[in-house]
C-alpha cells in the first residue's frame, strides 16, 4: 500500500479552509458576517499605553556585621506625627466610581447582548407561531409526461382529464389557498407558549442586568480590598525597615548581638514577600473588574474609595419578603409551569380533528388532455385515527413536563430562601468583625509602641518586636477583610433579594 506524503499542520489548515469554502459555495448558503480579527485583538491585547509595569525588587539587606553610624531612633509609621507614604495619599489619577462602572457594564458587557439577542429570537418564534392563524397561499408548477389508458388522471389529488390510450405531455400551474378554521387548541397553545417564552427571556435579561451589576460591585470591592492589602503590606515593610535600622544601631552600640539583626532582616524579607503578593493580587483584581465591565481586560482600572461602611438595619423576614416580590427567577419558574401546561393543551388537541378550508385555481395546458382552467373550494375535516401511540407518548411526556416544572419552581423558591439567609448572615458576620477588628487595631498599635520603647531601652527582645509587628499587620488585614466582606455581603443581599441597583436598566435602554 503506497504511503501518503506527510502534510504539515499549516498545509492541513490551508486545505481544510479551502475545502470548507468550496462546500459553502456548492451549498449556495451564506452565513453571518464573521467577527473581524482586529475586533478580538482589541479586546485581548493590552493597550500600548496602559500595560502595567512590574515593580522593582528592593535591594537585599546589608550583612548583619555592617557598621552603621549611630543615628537617632527612626519614627515608625504608626506613631503620632509620622509621615504618610505616597501610596496612601489621595491619588491624582482619574478614578471611576461604582455607579459609573455599573452603567458602563450595562452598556458593554457581552453577556447582556446575548440576553437581548435571546429576546429577539423569542419574538421571532412568536411571530412564527402566529402564522398558522392566517391563511396560507402557495403556488405550484408541474410538467408531466407519460402514457395513460384512463381519461381521469390525478396529480397530487388534482384531476386532469385525458383522452385515454394516448401520450400526454402537459404543464399544470396551481394557486392554492388554505386556512385553518379550528384545530381545538393546537395553534393557540403553541402561540401561548411562544408568548410566555418572550416574557421569560425579558425576565432573564432583567436578572442578567442584576447579575452584571453584582459582578461589577464584587470586582470593584475586591480591587479596593487588594489595594488596601497592598497599602498595609507596604506599611509593614516600612515598619520592618525602621526596626531593622534601629536594630543595627543597637548592634553598633553593643546593646544587642548579631542574632537580633538577623531576625530583623528575616522579618523584613517576609514583609517584602507579602508586598509582592499584594501587588500581584491588585493587578489581577484590576483585570477582573475590567472583565466584569466588558472593557479590555489588560487596561487600567482605578476605583474610588467608598469611605465608611453603610449602615445595615434590614431584618431577615423583610429580606425574604423583598425576595418574594422581586426575584425574577420566581416569575420565570411560574411562567415555565404555564408553558408546560400549554404543552398539555397541545397534546390533548392532537387527538381531535382539524377543520380547514382549501381552494385551488389550476391552469392546464399540453397535449393529449383537456386544457383550460379548473377551480374548486372545499371544507375539510381531518382526523387521524391511529399513529402507533405517538400522541399518547406526547401526552404522557407533556404531563411529566408540568410536574417537573412545578418541582423546579419549588426548588427555585427554596434556593432563593437559602441565598437570602446566607447573604443576610454574611452581612451580620462581617459587621461584627468590623467592630472587633477596630478594637484589635488600636490595641495592636499601642502594643507595638510599648514594645518598641522597651526595645530601645534594652528591655525587650527582637522576637517581641516581630510578634508585635505581626499582630498589628494581621489586625489591619482583618479589618480590611471584614470591611470589604461587609460591602460585598450587602451587594450579595441586594442580589439575593432581587433589589440590586440599576436593575431596571433594560427598561431604560
Short mmCIF file of C-alpha atoms in Angstrom, two decimals:
data_model
loop_
_atom_site.label_atom_id
_atom_site.label_comp_id
_atom_site.label_asym_id
_atom_site.label_seq_id
_atom_site.Cartn_x
_atom_site.Cartn_y
_atom_site.Cartn_z
CA UNK A 1 0.00 0.00 0.00
CA UNK A 2 1.64 3.28 -1.05
CA UNK A 3 2.35 5.69 1.73
CA UNK A 4 0.83 9.14 1.63
CA UNK A 5 3.19 12.10 1.82
CA UNK A 6 3.22 13.89 5.12
CA UNK A 7 1.43 17.21 5.16
CA UNK A 8 2.38 19.89 7.66
CA UNK A 9 -0.12 21.37 10.08
CA UNK A 10 -0.08 24.69 8.20
CA UNK A 11 -0.89 22.96 4.90
CA UNK A 12 -3.65 20.92 6.54
CA UNK A 13 -5.27 24.06 7.90
CA UNK A 14 -4.99 25.72 4.47
CA UNK A 15 -6.62 22.84 2.58
CA UNK A 16 -9.26 22.44 5.29
CA UNK A 17 -10.19 26.11 4.85
CA UNK A 18 -10.25 25.77 1.04
CA UNK A 19 -12.45 22.67 1.27
CA UNK A 20 -14.86 24.45 3.62
CA UNK A 21 -15.11 27.43 1.29
CA UNK A 22 -15.79 25.18 -1.71
CA UNK A 23 -18.51 23.29 0.18
CA UNK A 24 -20.18 26.54 1.22
CA UNK A 25 -20.08 27.76 -2.36
CA UNK A 26 -21.55 24.48 -3.64
CA UNK A 27 -24.30 24.66 -1.00
CA UNK A 28 -25.17 28.17 -2.09
CA UNK A 29 -25.55 29.37 1.51
CA UNK A 30 -24.22 32.48 3.15
CA UNK A 31 -23.80 32.77 6.91
CA UNK A 32 -23.48 35.79 9.12
CA UNK A 33 -20.51 38.08 8.65
CA UNK A 34 -17.55 36.69 10.61
CA UNK A 35 -16.10 38.61 13.53
CA UNK A 36 -13.14 40.66 12.25
CA UNK A 37 -9.84 39.50 13.78
CA UNK A 38 -8.97 43.07 14.75
CA UNK A 39 -12.12 43.25 16.91
CA UNK A 40 -10.90 40.32 19.00
CA UNK A 41 -7.39 41.75 19.06
CA UNK A 42 -8.66 44.98 20.59
CA UNK A 43 -10.30 43.03 23.42
CA UNK A 44 -7.39 40.68 24.09
CA UNK A 45 -4.22 42.72 23.56
CA UNK A 46 -3.22 45.18 26.26
CA UNK A 47 -3.37 48.90 25.38
CA UNK A 48 0.03 50.21 24.37
CA UNK A 49 -0.04 52.98 27.00
CA UNK A 50 -1.58 51.02 29.85
CA UNK A 51 0.42 47.84 30.30
CA UNK A 52 1.31 47.51 33.99
CA UNK A 53 4.97 47.56 34.82
CA UNK A 54 6.44 45.06 37.25
CA UNK A 55 7.65 46.71 40.46
CA UNK A 56 11.36 46.94 41.02
CA UNK A 57 12.66 44.50 43.56
CA UNK A 58 14.13 46.08 46.70
CA UNK A 59 17.82 45.88 47.36
CA UNK A 60 18.86 42.99 49.62
CA UNK A 61 19.66 43.97 53.22
CA UNK A 62 23.23 44.51 54.19
CA UNK A 63 25.09 41.89 56.21
CA UNK A 64 24.48 41.85 59.91
CA UNK A 65 28.01 42.87 60.74
CA UNK A 66 27.94 46.04 58.66
CA UNK A 67 28.88 49.05 60.78
CA UNK A 68 26.47 51.93 60.54
CA UNK A 69 26.88 55.30 62.20
CA UNK A 70 24.86 55.86 65.33
CA UNK A 71 21.58 57.55 64.33
CA UNK A 72 18.62 58.69 66.36
CA UNK A 73 15.81 56.12 66.63
CA UNK A 74 13.62 56.26 63.49
CA UNK A 75 9.99 57.30 63.80
CA UNK A 76 7.68 54.43 62.97
CA UNK A 77 4.82 54.81 60.53
CA UNK A 78 2.09 54.25 63.11
CA UNK A 79 3.49 56.64 65.67
CA UNK A 80 1.86 60.07 66.07
CA UNK A 81 3.31 62.60 63.66
CA UNK A 82 4.73 60.01 61.29
CA UNK A 83 4.60 60.94 57.61
CA UNK A 84 2.15 59.00 55.46
CA UNK A 85 3.58 57.14 52.46
CA UNK A 86 2.86 58.43 48.99
CA UNK A 87 0.66 55.39 48.24
CA UNK A 88 -1.80 56.40 50.97
CA UNK A 89 -2.18 59.98 49.78
CA UNK A 90 -5.07 60.95 47.59
CA UNK A 91 -4.35 59.79 44.09
CA UNK A 92 -4.39 62.37 41.34
CA UNK A 93 -5.28 59.77 38.71
CA UNK A 94 -8.72 59.69 37.20
CA UNK A 95 -10.87 57.20 39.07
CA UNK A 96 -14.21 55.58 38.35
CA UNK A 97 -16.98 55.33 40.89
CA UNK A 98 -19.08 52.22 41.35
CA UNK A 99 -22.19 53.69 39.70
CA UNK A 100 -20.27 54.66 36.57
CA UNK A 101 -18.65 51.21 36.45
CA UNK A 102 -22.07 49.53 36.57
CA UNK A 103 -23.51 51.88 33.94
CA UNK A 104 -20.58 51.09 31.65
CA UNK A 105 -21.07 47.36 32.17
CA UNK A 106 -24.79 47.55 31.40
CA UNK A 107 -23.94 49.12 28.06
CA UNK A 108 -20.95 47.00 27.08
CA UNK A 109 -20.99 43.61 28.80
CA UNK A 110 -21.30 40.85 26.13
CA UNK A 111 -23.42 38.75 28.48
CA UNK A 112 -26.24 41.29 28.22
CA UNK A 113 -26.00 41.40 24.44
CA UNK A 114 -26.54 37.64 24.43
CA UNK A 115 -29.63 38.09 26.62
CA UNK A 116 -31.02 40.79 24.31
CA UNK A 117 -30.45 38.54 21.31
CA UNK A 118 -32.41 35.81 23.11
CA UNK A 119 -35.38 38.21 23.36
CA UNK A 120 -35.25 38.85 19.61
CA UNK A 121 -35.12 35.09 19.00
CA UNK A 122 -38.17 34.53 21.20
CA UNK A 123 -40.06 37.31 19.45
CA UNK A 124 -39.24 35.77 16.08
CA UNK A 125 -40.57 32.40 17.26
CA UNK A 126 -43.72 34.12 18.49
CA UNK A 127 -44.26 35.62 15.04
CA UNK A 128 -43.75 32.18 13.52
CA UNK A 129 -46.27 30.69 15.97
CA UNK A 130 -48.85 33.30 14.96
CA UNK A 131 -48.54 32.46 11.25
CA UNK A 132 -50.90 29.40 11.36
CA UNK A 133 -53.76 31.70 12.37
CA UNK A 134 -53.55 33.33 8.93
CA UNK A 135 -54.38 31.80 5.52
CA UNK A 136 -51.57 30.16 3.57
CA UNK A 137 -51.10 30.94 -0.10
CA UNK A 138 -48.93 28.69 -2.30
CA UNK A 139 -48.27 28.11 -5.97
CA UNK A 140 -47.01 25.03 -7.82
CA UNK A 141 -45.85 24.47 -11.39
CA UNK A 142 -45.69 20.90 -12.75
CA UNK A 143 -44.61 19.42 -16.08
CA UNK A 144 -45.85 15.82 -16.65
CA UNK A 145 -45.27 13.35 -19.46
CA UNK A 146 -46.48 9.77 -19.79
CA UNK A 147 -48.96 7.30 -21.31
CA UNK A 148 -52.39 6.61 -19.87
CA UNK A 149 -55.32 4.44 -20.81
CA UNK A 150 -57.60 6.37 -18.46
CA UNK A 151 -59.43 9.55 -19.08
CA UNK A 152 -59.10 10.84 -15.48
CA UNK A 153 -55.54 11.48 -14.36
CA UNK A 154 -54.75 12.64 -10.87
CA UNK A 155 -51.59 14.56 -9.99
CA UNK A 156 -51.32 15.02 -6.23
CA UNK A 157 -55.11 14.65 -5.86
CA UNK A 158 -55.72 17.26 -8.59
CA UNK A 159 -57.80 15.89 -11.55
CA UNK A 160 -56.67 16.26 -15.16
CA UNK A 161 -58.94 14.97 -17.97
CA UNK A 162 -57.03 12.96 -20.60
CA UNK A 163 -58.20 11.48 -23.90
CA UNK A 164 -57.13 7.94 -22.95
CA UNK A 165 -54.89 5.46 -24.83
CA UNK A 166 -52.58 8.32 -25.76
CA UNK A 167 -49.42 10.04 -24.77
CA UNK A 168 -49.93 13.05 -22.53
CA UNK A 169 -47.47 15.87 -22.06
CA UNK A 170 -48.79 18.83 -20.16
CA UNK A 171 -47.94 21.53 -17.65
CA UNK A 172 -50.07 22.48 -14.68
CA UNK A 173 -49.95 25.80 -12.80
CA UNK A 174 -51.70 25.76 -9.43
CA UNK A 175 -52.60 28.52 -6.98
CA UNK A 176 -53.78 27.14 -3.62
CA UNK A 177 -55.29 28.94 -0.62
CA UNK A 178 -55.67 27.09 2.69
CA UNK A 179 -56.95 28.43 6.01
CA UNK A 180 -57.29 26.52 9.25
CA UNK A 181 -60.63 27.34 10.83
CA UNK A 182 -60.40 25.36 14.06
CA UNK A 183 -57.88 22.86 15.42
CA UNK A 184 -59.07 22.51 19.04
CA UNK A 185 -56.19 24.50 20.57
CA UNK A 186 -53.13 23.28 18.69
CA UNK A 187 -52.21 26.65 17.22
CA UNK A 188 -53.46 28.61 20.23
CA UNK A 189 -51.36 26.54 22.64
CA UNK A 190 -48.19 26.91 20.62
CA UNK A 191 -48.74 30.65 20.27
CA UNK A 192 -49.31 30.98 24.02
CA UNK A 193 -46.08 29.07 24.66
CA UNK A 194 -44.18 31.42 22.34
CA UNK A 195 -45.61 34.47 24.11
CA UNK A 196 -44.65 33.08 27.52
CA UNK A 197 -41.13 32.40 26.25
CA UNK A 198 -40.83 36.07 25.26
CA UNK A 199 -41.80 37.06 28.80
CA UNK A 200 -39.27 34.59 30.19
CA UNK A 201 -36.40 36.00 28.11
CA UNK A 202 -37.29 39.53 29.20
CA UNK A 203 -37.20 38.44 32.83
CA UNK A 204 -33.90 36.71 32.19
CA UNK A 205 -32.47 39.93 30.75
CA UNK A 206 -33.60 41.87 33.84
CA UNK A 207 -31.92 39.28 36.05
CA UNK A 208 -28.81 39.35 33.86
CA UNK A 209 -28.66 43.12 34.42
CA UNK A 210 -28.71 42.49 38.15
CA UNK A 211 -26.07 39.76 37.83
CA UNK A 212 -23.76 42.06 35.90
CA UNK A 213 -24.27 44.85 38.43
CA UNK A 214 -23.47 42.42 41.24
CA UNK A 215 -20.38 41.08 39.46
CA UNK A 216 -19.11 44.62 38.90
CA UNK A 217 -19.78 45.54 42.54
CA UNK A 218 -17.94 42.45 43.77
CA UNK A 219 -14.97 43.05 41.46
CA UNK A 220 -14.94 46.73 42.44
CA UNK A 221 -14.76 45.92 46.17
CA UNK A 222 -12.18 43.20 45.51
CA UNK A 223 -10.00 45.79 43.80
CA UNK A 224 -10.35 48.15 46.76
CA UNK A 225 -9.54 45.28 49.13
CA UNK A 226 -6.43 44.32 47.18
CA UNK A 227 -5.32 47.95 47.15
CA UNK A 228 -5.84 48.21 50.93
CA UNK A 229 -3.91 44.97 51.36
CA UNK A 230 -1.04 46.40 49.34
CA UNK A 231 -1.05 49.57 51.49
CA UNK A 232 -0.91 47.50 54.68
CA UNK A 233 1.87 45.37 53.23
CA UNK A 234 3.86 48.48 52.32
CA UNK A 235 3.32 49.85 55.82
CA UNK A 236 4.61 46.56 57.21
CA UNK A 237 7.71 46.83 55.00
CA UNK A 238 8.34 50.38 56.24
CA UNK A 239 7.92 49.28 59.85
CA UNK A 240 10.25 46.35 59.29
CA UNK A 241 12.82 48.69 57.70
CA UNK A 242 12.56 51.03 60.67
CA UNK A 243 13.02 48.18 63.11
CA UNK A 244 15.99 46.86 61.14
CA UNK A 245 17.61 50.28 61.18
CA UNK A 246 17.02 50.56 64.92
CA UNK A 247 18.37 47.04 65.46
CA UNK A 248 21.54 47.83 63.54
CA UNK A 249 22.06 50.95 65.60
CA UNK A 250 21.69 48.98 68.82
CA UNK A 251 24.06 46.34 67.49
CA UNK A 252 26.58 49.02 66.61
CA UNK A 253 26.43 50.33 70.16
CA UNK A 254 26.88 46.83 71.53
CA UNK A 255 23.47 46.65 73.16
CA UNK A 256 22.31 43.53 71.29
CA UNK A 257 24.01 40.68 69.46
CA UNK A 258 24.08 39.77 65.76
CA UNK A 259 21.20 37.28 66.03
CA UNK A 260 18.81 40.14 66.66
CA UNK A 261 19.89 41.83 63.43
CA UNK A 262 19.43 38.62 61.50
CA UNK A 263 15.96 38.23 62.94
CA UNK A 264 15.04 41.77 61.85
CA UNK A 265 16.37 41.09 58.34
CA UNK A 266 14.29 37.92 58.08
CA UNK A 267 11.22 39.86 59.19
CA UNK A 268 11.86 42.50 56.51
CA UNK A 269 12.24 39.82 53.80
CA UNK A 270 8.93 38.26 54.80
CA UNK A 271 7.16 41.61 54.68
CA UNK A 272 8.58 42.28 51.22
CA UNK A 273 7.24 38.93 50.04
CA UNK A 274 3.80 39.91 51.30
CA UNK A 275 4.10 43.18 49.41
CA UNK A 276 4.97 41.40 46.15
CA UNK A 277 1.95 39.09 46.57
CA UNK A 278 -0.32 42.06 47.34
CA UNK A 279 0.82 43.94 44.22
CA UNK A 280 0.21 40.88 42.03
CA UNK A 281 -3.26 40.41 43.55
CA UNK A 282 -4.06 44.05 42.80
CA UNK A 283 -3.21 43.60 39.10
CA UNK A 284 -5.45 40.52 38.96
CA UNK A 285 -8.26 42.46 40.65
CA UNK A 286 -7.92 45.22 38.06
CA UNK A 287 -8.25 42.68 35.25
CA UNK A 288 -11.28 41.11 36.95
CA UNK A 289 -13.05 44.48 37.19
CA UNK A 290 -12.35 45.21 33.51
CA UNK A 291 -13.72 41.79 32.60
CA UNK A 292 -16.93 42.40 34.57
CA UNK A 293 -17.37 45.80 32.93
CA UNK A 294 -16.81 44.49 29.40
CA UNK A 295 -13.62 46.51 28.90
CA UNK A 296 -10.20 45.49 27.69
CA UNK A 297 -9.10 43.12 30.44
CA UNK A 298 -5.50 44.33 30.40
CA UNK A 299 -6.38 48.02 30.62
CA UNK A 300 -6.02 50.21 33.72
CA UNK A 301 -8.71 50.22 36.41
CA UNK A 302 -8.66 52.71 39.27
CA UNK A 303 -11.52 52.54 41.77
CA UNK A 304 -12.61 55.34 44.06
CA UNK A 305 -12.66 54.52 47.75
CA UNK A 306 -16.08 54.04 49.32
CA UNK A 307 -15.27 55.72 52.63
CA UNK A 308 -17.10 54.46 55.68
CA UNK A 309 -19.27 51.38 55.61
CA UNK A 310 -23.02 51.98 55.09
CA UNK A 311 -25.42 51.15 57.92
CA UNK A 312 -27.49 47.98 57.93
CA UNK A 313 -30.93 47.87 59.53
CA UNK A 314 -32.74 45.19 57.49
CA UNK A 315 -34.35 42.16 59.11
CA UNK A 316 -34.33 38.62 57.76
CA UNK A 317 -38.17 38.43 57.38
CA UNK A 318 -38.10 41.72 55.48
CA UNK A 319 -35.36 40.46 53.19
CA UNK A 320 -37.34 37.28 52.44
CA UNK A 321 -40.42 39.38 51.59
CA UNK A 322 -38.34 41.50 49.22
CA UNK A 323 -37.04 38.36 47.52
CA UNK A 324 -40.57 37.00 47.14
CA UNK A 325 -41.67 40.13 45.31
CA UNK A 326 -38.54 40.91 43.30
CA UNK A 327 -36.65 37.76 42.36
CA UNK A 328 -37.06 37.23 38.63
CA UNK A 329 -36.37 33.52 38.94
CA UNK A 330 -39.67 33.04 40.78
CA UNK A 331 -41.60 34.69 37.95
CA UNK A 332 -39.61 32.69 35.39
CA UNK A 333 -40.44 29.44 37.20
CA UNK A 334 -44.14 30.34 37.30
CA UNK A 335 -44.17 31.06 33.56
CA UNK A 336 -42.31 27.81 32.89
CA UNK A 337 -45.21 25.99 34.58
CA UNK A 338 -47.61 27.82 32.26
CA UNK A 339 -45.53 26.83 29.23
CA UNK A 340 -45.67 23.19 30.29
CA UNK A 341 -49.42 23.45 30.88
CA UNK A 342 -49.90 24.79 27.35
CA UNK A 343 -47.92 21.79 26.14
CA UNK A 344 -50.55 19.52 27.73
CA UNK A 345 -53.22 21.51 25.91
CA UNK A 346 -51.46 20.97 22.58
CA UNK A 347 -51.01 17.25 23.30
CA UNK A 348 -54.73 16.85 24.04
CA UNK A 349 -55.64 18.71 20.83
CA UNK A 350 -53.66 16.20 18.76
CA UNK A 351 -56.38 13.62 19.49
CA UNK A 352 -59.05 15.83 17.90
CA UNK A 353 -59.78 16.65 14.26
CA UNK A 354 -58.68 19.71 12.33
CA UNK A 355 -61.14 21.80 10.34
CA UNK A 356 -59.85 23.86 7.45
CA UNK A 357 -60.90 25.20 4.08
CA UNK A 358 -58.92 24.93 0.88
CA UNK A 359 -59.37 26.43 -2.56
CA UNK A 360 -57.45 25.77 -5.78
CA UNK A 361 -57.17 27.53 -9.11
CA UNK A 362 -55.39 25.43 -11.79
CA UNK A 363 -54.48 26.05 -15.41
CA UNK A 364 -53.55 23.02 -17.51
CA UNK A 365 -52.01 23.15 -20.99
CA UNK A 366 -50.42 20.45 -23.16
CA UNK A 367 -51.25 17.57 -25.50
CA UNK A 368 -53.45 14.53 -25.06
CA UNK A 369 -55.53 16.18 -22.35
CA UNK A 370 -58.33 18.65 -21.95
CA UNK A 371 -56.77 22.06 -21.35
CA UNK A 372 -58.24 25.03 -19.54
CA UNK A 373 -58.93 26.36 -16.05
CA UNK A 374 -60.23 24.38 -13.11
CA UNK A 375 -61.17 25.70 -9.70
CA UNK A 376 -62.74 24.34 -6.56
CA UNK A 377 -63.27 25.20 -2.90
CA UNK A 378 -63.66 22.60 -0.19
CA UNK A 379 -64.27 22.32 3.53
CA UNK A 380 -62.00 19.65 5.04
CA UNK A 381 -62.18 17.77 8.33
CA UNK A 382 -59.07 15.70 9.03
CA UNK A 383 -58.88 13.26 11.90
CA UNK A 384 -56.07 10.78 12.47
CA UNK A 385 -57.37 7.51 13.91
CA UNK A 386 -54.14 5.75 14.84
CA UNK A 387 -50.49 6.85 14.87
CA UNK A 388 -48.83 3.98 16.67
CA UNK A 389 -49.01 5.53 20.15
CA UNK A 390 -47.20 8.76 19.29
CA UNK A 391 -49.93 11.01 20.65
CA UNK A 392 -50.24 9.01 23.86
CA UNK A 393 -46.48 9.31 24.35
CA UNK A 394 -46.57 13.06 23.72
CA UNK A 395 -49.41 13.47 26.22
CA UNK A 396 -47.58 11.47 28.86
CA UNK A 397 -44.40 13.49 28.30
CA UNK A 398 -46.35 16.77 28.50
CA UNK A 399 -47.84 15.77 31.83
CA UNK A 400 -44.39 14.92 33.12
CA UNK A 401 -43.15 18.34 31.94
CA UNK A 402 -45.81 20.01 34.09
CA UNK A 403 -44.83 18.03 37.16
CA UNK A 404 -41.15 18.76 36.55
CA UNK A 405 -41.85 22.48 36.09
CA UNK A 406 -43.78 22.59 39.38
CA UNK A 407 -40.94 20.79 41.17
CA UNK A 408 -38.38 23.17 39.66
CA UNK A 409 -40.46 26.14 40.81
CA UNK A 410 -40.44 24.76 44.36
CA UNK A 411 -36.71 24.20 44.10
CA UNK A 412 -36.20 27.79 42.93
CA UNK A 413 -38.18 29.03 45.92
CA UNK A 414 -36.02 27.00 48.30
CA UNK A 415 -32.85 28.24 46.60
CA UNK A 416 -33.97 31.87 46.87
CA UNK A 417 -34.71 31.47 50.59
CA UNK A 418 -31.32 29.81 51.15
CA UNK A 419 -29.45 32.53 49.25
CA UNK A 420 -31.19 35.27 51.23
CA UNK A 421 -30.33 33.55 54.52
CA UNK A 422 -26.70 33.08 53.52
CA UNK A 423 -26.34 36.69 52.37
CA UNK A 424 -28.10 38.08 55.45
CA UNK A 425 -25.95 36.24 57.95
CA UNK A 426 -22.81 37.07 55.96
CA UNK A 427 -23.67 40.75 56.42
CA UNK A 428 -24.22 40.26 60.14
CA UNK A 429 -20.96 38.32 60.49
CA UNK A 430 -18.88 40.94 58.65
CA UNK A 431 -20.48 43.79 60.59
CA UNK A 432 -19.49 42.24 63.92
CA UNK A 433 -15.97 41.52 62.69
CA UNK A 434 -15.55 45.18 61.71
CA UNK A 435 -16.26 46.29 65.30
CA UNK A 436 -13.92 43.70 66.78
CA UNK A 437 -11.09 44.38 64.33
CA UNK A 438 -11.19 48.12 65.02
CA UNK A 439 -10.57 47.44 68.68
CA UNK A 440 -7.82 44.95 67.82
CA UNK A 441 -6.03 47.53 65.63
CA UNK A 442 -5.97 50.09 68.40
CA UNK A 443 -4.66 47.53 70.89
CA UNK A 444 -2.04 46.17 68.47
CA UNK A 445 -0.78 49.67 67.62
CA UNK A 446 -0.42 50.58 71.28
CA UNK A 447 1.26 47.24 71.99
CA UNK A 448 3.81 47.85 69.23
CA UNK A 449 4.57 51.31 70.58
CA UNK A 450 5.22 49.98 74.08
CA UNK A 451 7.35 47.09 72.84
CA UNK A 452 9.47 49.43 70.72
CA UNK A 453 10.05 51.73 73.68
CA UNK A 454 11.18 48.72 75.72
CA UNK A 455 13.33 47.52 72.82
CA UNK A 456 15.14 50.84 72.59
CA UNK A 457 15.81 50.62 76.32
CA UNK A 458 17.03 47.04 76.00
CA UNK A 459 14.12 45.56 77.96
CA UNK A 460 12.53 43.67 75.03
CA UNK A 461 13.86 41.09 72.60
CA UNK A 462 13.67 41.20 68.78
CA UNK A 463 11.14 38.37 68.99
CA UNK A 464 8.85 40.64 70.98
CA UNK A 465 9.12 43.32 68.30
CA UNK A 466 8.46 40.87 65.46
CA UNK A 467 5.45 39.44 67.26
CA UNK A 468 4.06 42.93 67.88
CA UNK A 469 4.56 43.89 64.21
CA UNK A 470 2.93 40.68 63.02
CA UNK A 471 -0.03 41.23 65.34
CA UNK A 472 -0.57 44.76 64.03
CA UNK A 473 -0.34 43.63 60.39
CA UNK A 474 -2.82 40.83 60.97
CA UNK A 475 -5.28 43.11 62.75
CA UNK A 476 -5.12 45.63 59.91
CA UNK A 477 -5.64 42.89 57.34
CA UNK A 478 -8.53 41.50 59.42
CA UNK A 479 -10.18 44.92 59.40
CA UNK A 480 -9.80 45.28 55.62
CA UNK A 481 -11.15 41.78 55.11
CA UNK A 482 -14.14 42.44 57.35
CA UNK A 483 -14.87 45.82 55.75
CA UNK A 484 -14.90 44.61 52.16
CA UNK A 485 -16.61 41.35 53.09
CA UNK A 486 -19.33 43.56 54.56
CA UNK A 487 -19.66 45.62 51.38
CA UNK A 488 -19.70 42.52 49.19
CA UNK A 489 -22.23 40.87 51.52
CA UNK A 490 -24.51 43.91 51.21
CA UNK A 491 -24.30 43.69 47.42
CA UNK A 492 -24.95 39.94 47.60
CA UNK A 493 -28.00 40.50 49.80
CA UNK A 494 -29.39 43.00 47.31
CA UNK A 495 -28.75 40.49 44.55
CA UNK A 496 -30.36 37.69 46.56
CA UNK A 497 -33.48 39.77 47.20
CA UNK A 498 -33.65 40.95 43.56
CA UNK A 499 -33.24 44.62 44.50
CA UNK A 500 -29.79 45.24 43.03
CA UNK A 501 -29.32 48.85 41.97
CA UNK A 502 -29.78 49.68 38.27
CA UNK A 503 -31.85 46.51 37.84
CA UNK A 504 -34.31 48.39 35.62
CA UNK A 505 -31.63 49.33 33.12
CA UNK A 506 -33.22 47.10 30.48
CA UNK A 507 -36.42 49.14 30.51
CA UNK A 508 -34.44 52.39 30.39
CA UNK A 509 -32.42 51.42 27.31
#
